[in-house]
């Protein structure tokens, strides 16, 4: 097992401590049962821990308690039902119950972008820590998992100091998560690294015991899970630095796509060619509509706001460019639509009235029902504003998308969406769209024009089927 510690001395795994509750293994609670907390609660129960999930949202807790995952994540429903049936996993809306039950409490609440600027809104972190701390009667470890501005862990310690009884000696740790939607179960059970931000041996020991299930699973599969033990500030920064790097990598290739468009080059070939260099690597180098979702966009903004507060705003000024490149890709689709449909691009954008556009994809990426900051929906909004009649179809994201954009049209199936369309835009790379038969679709549309917003279609097959194809950062096919 590889463990690195701030002092650079490799650590041996700590002695397994007896948890304050006296149970054999620490009892775990997860506060906030959104995407992060629910997935963690379910997966840690699967690893054999006794787990209690908490949320202030009663309908959400009722759903989870009845065996229904409130969002789409492959494999999670089955694990939820299995662990509920086993009795290891329960859900509650009572802070008292959480305080009474748990040894290690994971804070998994959301930290959305504030309405008044780029910074993160810490309201839910504050209310969950306050709600819990004031009910604690014995020693416990409160572990932050939410993505937060650096300095939050120290602030959480202060809140606990004000609300928890001093004799309980409640401690704080920070352990960021890196789960990707669509792969969340794998990412929790088989993480590629674990970060422990701690101040004491006890906190380290409790965190280690709380993750022993992860290490044991790795051992049975002959894998290593590296642990990085760090101070609070470093642990908090790891998460935002990782997301800033990923966002930068995507915007880098999308910037190359802009250059390719001007120079008549093909960014998909360029990405393949540079990705063979192991120092660069080919992952997260897919040019297209850019990044969205609940994490990358808001995290790079909150990171800039925090750097500004710390007096080092200049160090992260490039993240502003990363954001702008990302936004420009969305506008590019509207430009391409106007070109393909032969409508001039006026000062208020193109006028596409009287035309019918099928949009395939609403979620921010495939295998998810999440439409938060979805590039696809942002393009739908822009296309709607051009006066075009838009019909959206998505395999999993329809109800979330309809709630977000009630003013646009939605189709029940792929074929309903494309029927009579003058233009088809593929904006999320779902397998259903990648595998669609362009010859069959050609029979249904009014005009065989397609924009491949994710460079996910086989260009030559579509062209052979008679389609006028446009990709992102790719020349017009001959
Ligand atoms: C991300 C991080 O990957 C994860 O580690 C962190 O914990 C949370 O944020 P997620 O939001 O689930 O996870 O999505 P991810 O798979 O990273 O994709 C983010 C966005 O980037 C998507 O909109 C995706 O379509 C886009 N993307 C990704 C690209 O445009 N090109 C790529 O090459 C990769």
mmCIF file of C-alpha atoms and ligand atoms in Angstrom, residues 177-181 239 243 246 250 284-286 290-293 295-296 364-365 375 429 454, ligand 1:
data_model
loop_
_atom_site.group_PDB
_atom_site.id
_atom_site.type_symbol
_atom_site.label_atom_id
_atom_site.label_comp_id
_atom_site.label_asym_id
_atom_site.label_seq_id
_atom_site.Cartn_x
_atom_site.Cartn_y
_atom_site.Cartn_z
ATOM 1 C CA UNK A 177 -14.275 12.740 -3.748
ATOM 2 C CA UNK A 178 -13.699 12.351 -7.465
ATOM 3 C CA UNK A 179 -16.738 10.457 -8.648
ATOM 4 C CA UNK A 180 -17.907 10.820 -12.211
ATOM 5 C CA UNK A 181 -21.568 10.480 -13.019
ATOM 6 C CA UNK A 239 -10.291 18.557 -5.654
ATOM 7 C CA UNK A 243 -11.247 19.726 -11.807
ATOM 8 C CA UNK A 246 -9.660 18.521 -16.470
ATOM 9 C CA UNK A 250 -11.081 19.999 -22.510
ATOM 10 C CA UNK A 284 -10.377 14.218 -21.764
ATOM 11 C CA UNK A 285 -9.203 15.333 -25.169
ATOM 12 C CA UNK A 286 -12.525 14.989 -26.965
ATOM 13 C CA UNK A 290 -17.395 21.374 -24.149
ATOM 14 C CA UNK A 291 -17.911 20.627 -20.493
ATOM 15 C CA UNK A 292 -21.008 21.045 -18.364
ATOM 16 C CA UNK A 293 -22.530 19.358 -15.343
ATOM 17 C CA UNK A 295 -19.006 20.273 -11.079
ATOM 18 C CA UNK A 296 -16.524 21.521 -13.660
ATOM 19 C CA UNK A 364 -24.561 17.099 -19.920
ATOM 20 C CA UNK A 365 -23.113 13.720 -20.844
ATOM 21 C CA UNK A 375 -24.150 22.317 -22.954
ATOM 22 C CA UNK A 429 -23.130 11.224 -27.339
ATOM 23 C CA UNK A 454 -19.802 15.729 -29.933
HETATM 24 C C1 LIG B 1 -16.325 15.611 -13.071
HETATM 25 C C2 LIG B 1 -14.952 15.019 -12.757
HETATM 26 O O1 LIG B 1 -14.536 14.164 -13.822
HETATM 27 C C3 LIG B 1 -15.022 14.255 -11.444
HETATM 28 O O2 LIG B 1 -13.743 13.741 -11.114
HETATM 29 C C4 LIG B 1 -15.500 15.196 -10.365
HETATM 30 O O3 LIG B 1 -15.628 14.509 -9.143
HETATM 31 C C5 LIG B 1 -16.829 15.822 -10.735
HETATM 32 O O4 LIG B 1 -16.732 16.449 -12.011
HETATM 33 P P1 LIG B 1 -18.618 14.679 -14.073
HETATM 34 O O5 LIG B 1 -19.192 16.042 -13.854
HETATM 35 O O6 LIG B 1 -19.426 13.485 -13.700
HETATM 36 O O7 LIG B 1 -17.233 14.547 -13.271
HETATM 37 O O8 LIG B 1 -18.314 14.581 -15.616
HETATM 38 P P2 LIG B 1 -17.069 14.288 -16.578
HETATM 39 O O9 LIG B 1 -17.126 12.915 -17.072
HETATM 40 O O10 LIG B 1 -15.815 14.749 -15.985
HETATM 41 O O11 LIG B 1 -17.464 15.244 -17.809
HETATM 42 C C6 LIG B 1 -17.640 16.645 -17.617
HETATM 43 C C7 LIG B 1 -18.025 17.315 -18.901
HETATM 44 O O12 LIG B 1 -16.920 17.384 -19.777
HETATM 45 C C8 LIG B 1 -19.150 16.630 -19.682
HETATM 46 O O13 LIG B 1 -20.049 17.628 -20.137
HETATM 47 C C9 LIG B 1 -18.426 15.968 -20.831
HETATM 48 O O14 LIG B 1 -19.243 15.842 -21.974
HETATM 49 C C10 LIG B 1 -17.287 16.942 -21.070
HETATM 50 N N1 LIG B 1 -16.101 16.347 -21.710
HETATM 51 C C11 LIG B 1 -15.407 15.363 -21.070
HETATM 52 C C12 LIG B 1 -15.679 16.802 -22.953
HETATM 53 O O15 LIG B 1 -16.293 17.706 -23.540
HETATM 54 N N2 LIG B 1 -14.556 16.259 -23.526
HETATM 55 C C13 LIG B 1 -13.838 15.277 -22.919
HETATM 56 O O16 LIG B 1 -12.844 14.849 -23.501
HETATM 57 C C14 LIG B 1 -14.277 14.811 -21.656
#
